[in-house]
XYZ file of N, CA and C in Angstrom:
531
model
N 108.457 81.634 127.093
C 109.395 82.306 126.220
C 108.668 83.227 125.244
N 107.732 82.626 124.591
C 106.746 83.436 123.698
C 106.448 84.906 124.247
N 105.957 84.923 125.547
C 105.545 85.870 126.138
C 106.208 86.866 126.271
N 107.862 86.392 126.802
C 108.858 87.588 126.995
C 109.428 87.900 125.696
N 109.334 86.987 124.497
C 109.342 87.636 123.371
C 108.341 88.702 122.698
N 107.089 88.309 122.733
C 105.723 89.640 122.508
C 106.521 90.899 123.445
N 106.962 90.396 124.240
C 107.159 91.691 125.140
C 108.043 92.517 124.773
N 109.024 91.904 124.173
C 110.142 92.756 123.222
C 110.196 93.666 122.253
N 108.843 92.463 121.384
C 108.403 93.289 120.395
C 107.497 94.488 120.842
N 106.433 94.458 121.633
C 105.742 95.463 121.670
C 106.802 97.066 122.323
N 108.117 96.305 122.810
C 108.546 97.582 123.490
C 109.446 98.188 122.389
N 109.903 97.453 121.391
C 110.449 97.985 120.581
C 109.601 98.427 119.438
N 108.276 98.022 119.322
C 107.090 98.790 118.692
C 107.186 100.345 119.151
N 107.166 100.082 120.885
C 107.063 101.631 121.348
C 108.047 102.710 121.182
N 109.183 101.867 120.981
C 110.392 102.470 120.438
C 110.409 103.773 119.325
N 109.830 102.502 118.572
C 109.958 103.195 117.302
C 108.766 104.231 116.926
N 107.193 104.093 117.515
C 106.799 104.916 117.552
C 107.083 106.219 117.866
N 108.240 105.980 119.059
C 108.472 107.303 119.591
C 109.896 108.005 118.726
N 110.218 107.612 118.082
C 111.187 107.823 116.837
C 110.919 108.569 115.842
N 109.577 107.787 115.607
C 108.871 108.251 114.759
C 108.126 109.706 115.395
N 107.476 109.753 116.228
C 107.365 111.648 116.394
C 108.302 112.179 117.248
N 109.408 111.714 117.226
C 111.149 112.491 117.231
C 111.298 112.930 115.703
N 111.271 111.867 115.299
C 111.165 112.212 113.409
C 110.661 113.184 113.021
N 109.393 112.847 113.454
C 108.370 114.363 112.699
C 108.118 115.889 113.109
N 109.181 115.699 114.452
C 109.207 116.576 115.076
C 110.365 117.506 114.978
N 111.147 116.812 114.775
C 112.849 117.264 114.765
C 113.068 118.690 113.830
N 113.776 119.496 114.258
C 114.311 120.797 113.544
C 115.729 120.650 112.684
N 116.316 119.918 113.462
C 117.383 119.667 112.312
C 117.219 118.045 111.528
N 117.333 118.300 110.249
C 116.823 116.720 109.622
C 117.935 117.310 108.399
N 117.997 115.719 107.803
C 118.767 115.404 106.981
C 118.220 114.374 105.826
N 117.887 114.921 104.409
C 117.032 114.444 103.738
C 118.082 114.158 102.266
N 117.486 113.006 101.549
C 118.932 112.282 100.687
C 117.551 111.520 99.915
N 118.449 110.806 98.523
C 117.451 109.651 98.099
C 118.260 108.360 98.242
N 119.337 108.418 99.412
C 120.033 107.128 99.960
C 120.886 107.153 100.924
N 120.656 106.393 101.641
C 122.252 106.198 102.540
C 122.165 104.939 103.343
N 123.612 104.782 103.630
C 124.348 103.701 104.001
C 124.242 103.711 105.252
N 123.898 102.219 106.092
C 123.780 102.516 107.164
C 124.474 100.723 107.817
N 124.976 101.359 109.381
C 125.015 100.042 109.808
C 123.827 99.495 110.634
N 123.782 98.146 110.626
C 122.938 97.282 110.854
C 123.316 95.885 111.219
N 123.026 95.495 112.587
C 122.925 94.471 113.343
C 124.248 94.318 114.291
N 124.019 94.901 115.032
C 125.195 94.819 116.158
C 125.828 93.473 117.046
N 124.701 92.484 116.320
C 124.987 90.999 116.954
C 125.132 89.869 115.825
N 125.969 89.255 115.971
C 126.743 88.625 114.977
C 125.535 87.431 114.386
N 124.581 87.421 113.496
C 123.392 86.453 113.077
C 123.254 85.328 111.950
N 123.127 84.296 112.696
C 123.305 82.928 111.831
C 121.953 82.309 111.121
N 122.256 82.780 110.119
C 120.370 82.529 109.477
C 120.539 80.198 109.117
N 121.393 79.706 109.376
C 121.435 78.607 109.919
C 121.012 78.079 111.040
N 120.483 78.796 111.585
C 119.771 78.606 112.984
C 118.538 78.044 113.058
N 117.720 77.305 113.362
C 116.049 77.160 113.709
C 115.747 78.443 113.333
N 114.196 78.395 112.597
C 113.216 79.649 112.566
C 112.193 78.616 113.751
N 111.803 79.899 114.256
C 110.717 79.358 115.249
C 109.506 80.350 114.949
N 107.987 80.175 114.890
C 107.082 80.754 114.500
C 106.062 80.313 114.978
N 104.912 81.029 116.189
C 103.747 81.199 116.592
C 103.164 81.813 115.943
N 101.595 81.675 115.318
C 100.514 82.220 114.849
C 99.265 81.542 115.123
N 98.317 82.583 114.951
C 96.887 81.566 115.406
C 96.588 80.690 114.243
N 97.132 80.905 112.985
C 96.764 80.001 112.408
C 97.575 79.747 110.942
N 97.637 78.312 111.066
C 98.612 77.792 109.426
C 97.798 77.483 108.455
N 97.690 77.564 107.466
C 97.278 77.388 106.226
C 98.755 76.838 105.130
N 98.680 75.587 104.683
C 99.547 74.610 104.786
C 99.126 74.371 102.497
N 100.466 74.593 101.811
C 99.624 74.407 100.367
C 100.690 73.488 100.028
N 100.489 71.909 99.730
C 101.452 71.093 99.074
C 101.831 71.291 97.877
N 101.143 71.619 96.836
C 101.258 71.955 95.620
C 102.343 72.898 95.424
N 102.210 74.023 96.191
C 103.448 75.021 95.430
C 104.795 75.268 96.861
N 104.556 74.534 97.694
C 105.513 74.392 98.538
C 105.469 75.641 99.533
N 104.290 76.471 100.047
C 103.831 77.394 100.738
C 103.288 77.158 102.119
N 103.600 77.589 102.792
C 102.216 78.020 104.496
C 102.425 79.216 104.506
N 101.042 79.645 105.249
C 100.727 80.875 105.210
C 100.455 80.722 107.218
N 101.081 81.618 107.971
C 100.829 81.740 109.103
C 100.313 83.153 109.151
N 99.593 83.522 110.329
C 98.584 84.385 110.032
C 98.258 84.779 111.593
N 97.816 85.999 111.803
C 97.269 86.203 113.132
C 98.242 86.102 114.339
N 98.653 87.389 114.368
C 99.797 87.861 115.763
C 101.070 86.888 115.209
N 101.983 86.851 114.195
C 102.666 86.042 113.782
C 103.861 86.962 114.708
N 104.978 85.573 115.453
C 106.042 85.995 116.057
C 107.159 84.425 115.210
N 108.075 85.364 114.861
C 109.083 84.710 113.954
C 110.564 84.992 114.791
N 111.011 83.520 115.498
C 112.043 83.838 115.743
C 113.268 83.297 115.201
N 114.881 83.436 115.336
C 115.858 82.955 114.833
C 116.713 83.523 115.447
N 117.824 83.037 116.293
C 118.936 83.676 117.118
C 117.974 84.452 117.659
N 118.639 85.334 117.589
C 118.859 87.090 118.314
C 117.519 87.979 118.003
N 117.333 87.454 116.214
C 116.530 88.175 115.354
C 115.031 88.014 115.356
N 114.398 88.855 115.852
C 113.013 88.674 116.166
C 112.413 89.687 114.911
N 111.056 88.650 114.500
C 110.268 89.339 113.208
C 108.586 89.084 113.659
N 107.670 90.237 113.631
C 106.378 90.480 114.356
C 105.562 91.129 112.607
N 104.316 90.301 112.539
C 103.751 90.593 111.557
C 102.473 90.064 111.713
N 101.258 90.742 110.779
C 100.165 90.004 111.222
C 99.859 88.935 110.041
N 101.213 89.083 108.734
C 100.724 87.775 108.138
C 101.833 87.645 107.832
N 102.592 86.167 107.446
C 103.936 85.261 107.092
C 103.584 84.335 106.178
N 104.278 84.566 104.621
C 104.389 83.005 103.441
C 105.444 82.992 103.825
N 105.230 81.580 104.075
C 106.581 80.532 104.277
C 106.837 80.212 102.609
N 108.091 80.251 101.862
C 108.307 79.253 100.806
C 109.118 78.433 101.403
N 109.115 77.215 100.586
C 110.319 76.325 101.090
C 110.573 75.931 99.791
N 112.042 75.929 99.705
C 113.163 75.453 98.845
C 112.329 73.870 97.966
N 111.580 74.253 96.747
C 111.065 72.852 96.495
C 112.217 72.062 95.688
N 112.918 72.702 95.307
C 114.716 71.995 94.396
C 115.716 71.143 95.373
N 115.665 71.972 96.966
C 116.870 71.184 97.702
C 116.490 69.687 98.004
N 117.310 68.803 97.717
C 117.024 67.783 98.620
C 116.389 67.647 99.823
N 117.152 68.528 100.698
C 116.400 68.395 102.631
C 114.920 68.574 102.152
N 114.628 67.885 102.500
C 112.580 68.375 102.507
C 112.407 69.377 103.500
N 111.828 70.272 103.340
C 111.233 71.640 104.842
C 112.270 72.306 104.983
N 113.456 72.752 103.732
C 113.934 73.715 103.540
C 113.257 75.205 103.243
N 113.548 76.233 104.657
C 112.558 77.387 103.930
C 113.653 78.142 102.750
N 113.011 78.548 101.584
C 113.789 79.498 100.979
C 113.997 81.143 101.263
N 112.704 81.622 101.712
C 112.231 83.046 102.152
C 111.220 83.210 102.807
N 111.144 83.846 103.201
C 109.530 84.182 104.203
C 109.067 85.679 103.845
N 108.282 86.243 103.654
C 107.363 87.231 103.187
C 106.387 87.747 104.173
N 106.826 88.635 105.409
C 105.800 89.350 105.826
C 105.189 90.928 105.670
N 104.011 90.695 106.130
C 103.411 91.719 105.659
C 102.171 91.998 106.923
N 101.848 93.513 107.056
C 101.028 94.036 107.831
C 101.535 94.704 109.167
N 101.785 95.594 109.519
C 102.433 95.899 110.402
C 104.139 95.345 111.334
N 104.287 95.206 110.279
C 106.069 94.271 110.089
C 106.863 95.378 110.946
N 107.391 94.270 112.083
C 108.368 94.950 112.777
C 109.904 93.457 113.299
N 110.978 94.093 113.123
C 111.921 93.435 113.091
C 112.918 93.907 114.025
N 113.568 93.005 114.840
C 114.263 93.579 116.080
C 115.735 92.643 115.940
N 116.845 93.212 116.068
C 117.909 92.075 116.585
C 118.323 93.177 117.564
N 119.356 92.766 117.880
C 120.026 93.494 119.299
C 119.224 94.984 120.195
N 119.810 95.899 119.997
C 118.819 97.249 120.151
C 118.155 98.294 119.444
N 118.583 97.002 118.148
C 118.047 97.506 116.246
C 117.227 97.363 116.430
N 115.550 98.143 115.765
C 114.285 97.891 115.315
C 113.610 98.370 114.154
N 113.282 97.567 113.336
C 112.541 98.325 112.085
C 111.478 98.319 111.767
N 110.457 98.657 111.484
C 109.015 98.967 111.227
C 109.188 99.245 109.962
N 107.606 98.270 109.493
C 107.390 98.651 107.785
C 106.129 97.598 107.157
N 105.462 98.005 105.962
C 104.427 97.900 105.720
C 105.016 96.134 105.170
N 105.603 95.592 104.952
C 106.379 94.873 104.309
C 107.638 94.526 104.152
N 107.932 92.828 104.389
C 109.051 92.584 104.445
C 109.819 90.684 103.740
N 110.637 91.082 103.315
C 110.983 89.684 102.331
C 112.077 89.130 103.250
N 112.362 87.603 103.785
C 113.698 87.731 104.051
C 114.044 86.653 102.921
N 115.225 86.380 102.647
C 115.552 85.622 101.853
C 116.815 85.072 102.595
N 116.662 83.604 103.317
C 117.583 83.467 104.291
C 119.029 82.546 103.392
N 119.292 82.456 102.467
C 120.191 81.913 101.570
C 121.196 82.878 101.658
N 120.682 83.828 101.224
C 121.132 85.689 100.737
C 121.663 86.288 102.443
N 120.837 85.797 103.617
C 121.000 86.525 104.397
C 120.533 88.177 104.514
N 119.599 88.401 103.380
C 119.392 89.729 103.074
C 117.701 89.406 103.576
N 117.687 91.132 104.290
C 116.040 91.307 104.529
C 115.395 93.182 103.466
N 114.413 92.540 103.085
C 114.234 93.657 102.175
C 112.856 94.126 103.120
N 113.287 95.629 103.317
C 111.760 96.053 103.935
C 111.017 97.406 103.474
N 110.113 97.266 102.743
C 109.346 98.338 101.641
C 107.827 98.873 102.484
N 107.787 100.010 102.505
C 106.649 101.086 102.984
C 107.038 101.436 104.052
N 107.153 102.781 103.926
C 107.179 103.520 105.381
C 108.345 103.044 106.807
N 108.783 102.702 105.765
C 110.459 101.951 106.730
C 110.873 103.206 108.133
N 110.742 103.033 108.924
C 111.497 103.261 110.494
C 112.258 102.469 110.683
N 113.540 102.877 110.894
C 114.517 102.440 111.735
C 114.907 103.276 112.744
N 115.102 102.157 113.883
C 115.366 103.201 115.153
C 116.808 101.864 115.436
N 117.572 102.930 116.192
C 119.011 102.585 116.270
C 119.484 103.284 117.631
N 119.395 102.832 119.142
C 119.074 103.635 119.740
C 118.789 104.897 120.167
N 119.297 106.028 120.045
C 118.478 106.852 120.419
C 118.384 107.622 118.855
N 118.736 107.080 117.927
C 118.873 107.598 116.554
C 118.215 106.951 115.723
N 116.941 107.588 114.770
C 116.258 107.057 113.997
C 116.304 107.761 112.755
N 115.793 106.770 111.640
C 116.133 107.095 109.997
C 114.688 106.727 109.179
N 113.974 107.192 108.628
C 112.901 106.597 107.250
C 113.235 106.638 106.276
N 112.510 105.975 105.333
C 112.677 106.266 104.026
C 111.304 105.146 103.670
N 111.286 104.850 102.156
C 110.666 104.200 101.254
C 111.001 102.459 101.455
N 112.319 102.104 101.841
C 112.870 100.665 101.264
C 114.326 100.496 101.937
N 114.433 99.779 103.030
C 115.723 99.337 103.856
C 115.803 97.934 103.397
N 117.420 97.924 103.353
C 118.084 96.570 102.332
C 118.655 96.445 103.824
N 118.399 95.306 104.147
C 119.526 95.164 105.421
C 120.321 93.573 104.763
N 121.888 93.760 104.985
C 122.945 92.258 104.592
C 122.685 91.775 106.392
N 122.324 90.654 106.469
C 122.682 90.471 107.542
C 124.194 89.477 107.873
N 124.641 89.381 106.930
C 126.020 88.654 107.239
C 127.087 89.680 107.192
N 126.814 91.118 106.480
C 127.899 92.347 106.544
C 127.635 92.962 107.491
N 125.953 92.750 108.194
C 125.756 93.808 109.104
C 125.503 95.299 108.918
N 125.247 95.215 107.507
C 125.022 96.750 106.706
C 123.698 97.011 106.401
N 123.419 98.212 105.984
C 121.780 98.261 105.101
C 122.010 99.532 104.298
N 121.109 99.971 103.832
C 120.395 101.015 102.874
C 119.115 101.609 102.773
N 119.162 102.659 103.227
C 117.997 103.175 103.356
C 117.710 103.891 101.885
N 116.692 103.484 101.007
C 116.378 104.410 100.204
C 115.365 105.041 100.042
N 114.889 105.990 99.161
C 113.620 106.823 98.787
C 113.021 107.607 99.637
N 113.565 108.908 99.860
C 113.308 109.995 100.569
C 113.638 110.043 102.050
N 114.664 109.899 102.184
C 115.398 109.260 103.539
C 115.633 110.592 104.424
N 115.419 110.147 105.689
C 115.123 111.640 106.751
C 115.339 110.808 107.685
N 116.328 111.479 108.521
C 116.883 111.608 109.787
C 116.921 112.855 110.590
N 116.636 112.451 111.614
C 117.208 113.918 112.759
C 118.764 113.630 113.009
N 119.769 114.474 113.041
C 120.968 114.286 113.301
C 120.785 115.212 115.074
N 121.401 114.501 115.668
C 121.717 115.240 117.410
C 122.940 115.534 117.019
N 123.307 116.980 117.594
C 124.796 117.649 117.523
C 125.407 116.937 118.766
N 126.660 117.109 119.050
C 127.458 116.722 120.129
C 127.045 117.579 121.293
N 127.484 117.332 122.379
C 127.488 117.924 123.119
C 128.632 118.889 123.460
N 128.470 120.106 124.160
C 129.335 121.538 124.001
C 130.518 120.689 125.179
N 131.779 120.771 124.676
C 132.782 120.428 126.202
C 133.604 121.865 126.748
């Protein structure tokens, strides 16, 4: 399973690379310091198992932390998250013991649910909130339509986001009938 998951990610890596010099390439663009966007075309239950491969855990009792590290693949439903480093917090207030509260990746952060993918230097989820915050150099690719900016807010229970801070899109015209 692991495997055909890497495989997802790396193709939706390629995705978005290629978005990205659609992006930089594009003649007609559309530049804002925000916009509204939809996000997640598949209905996502952050009640679900997180599942997480890395080469390695680093485990801190004291402040209620692991640190997974090295090719980190984070799964949940639908929602696949690829990073080369992951803090786990866990909820040290709830009763359940090994409640996570948020997870924090960082380093080449890429996030996939349905035929959504986002790329970015950094990423928070906060699975209470259902909200994923993703800061640097944000790509979103949305199939054949991609968006940047500075900082994508994605709700994952509205299925919405926000792209902010210098936000650029290529818009495709319709086709002539």
């Amino acid at each position: 399973m692991i495997r055909s998951v890497r495989g997802k990610v790396l193709l939706l890596s390629f995705r978005v690379a290629l978005a990205a010099m659609a992006l930089a390439c594009g003649a007609s663009v559309a530049l804002s310091q925000g916009a509204e966007i939809a996000f997640g075309t598949l209905a996502h239950d952050q009640s679900q198992p997180v599942e997480v491969t890395a080469d390695r855990l680093t485990v801190d009792q004291t402040d209620g932390t692991a640190i997974f590290s090295g090719g980190v693949l984070v799964g949940q439903g639908e929602m696949r998250l690829s990073a080369d480093e992951v803090l786990v917090v866990y909820d040290t207030e709830a009763e359940a013991s090994g409640r996570i509260a948020r997870m924090e990746a960082q380093g080449k952060v890429v996030l996939a649910l349905g035929d959504e993918a986002a790329e970015a230097e950094r990423a928070v989820y906060t699975i209470d909130a259902g909200t994923i915050v993703m800061t640097g150099s944000v790509l979103l690719t949305q199939g054949q339509s991609a968006i940047s900016g500075e900082r994508l807010v994605v709700n994952l229970d509205r299925g919405t986001g926000t792209m902010e801070g210098r936000v650029r899109t290529v818009l495709q015209p319709g086709s002539p009938r």
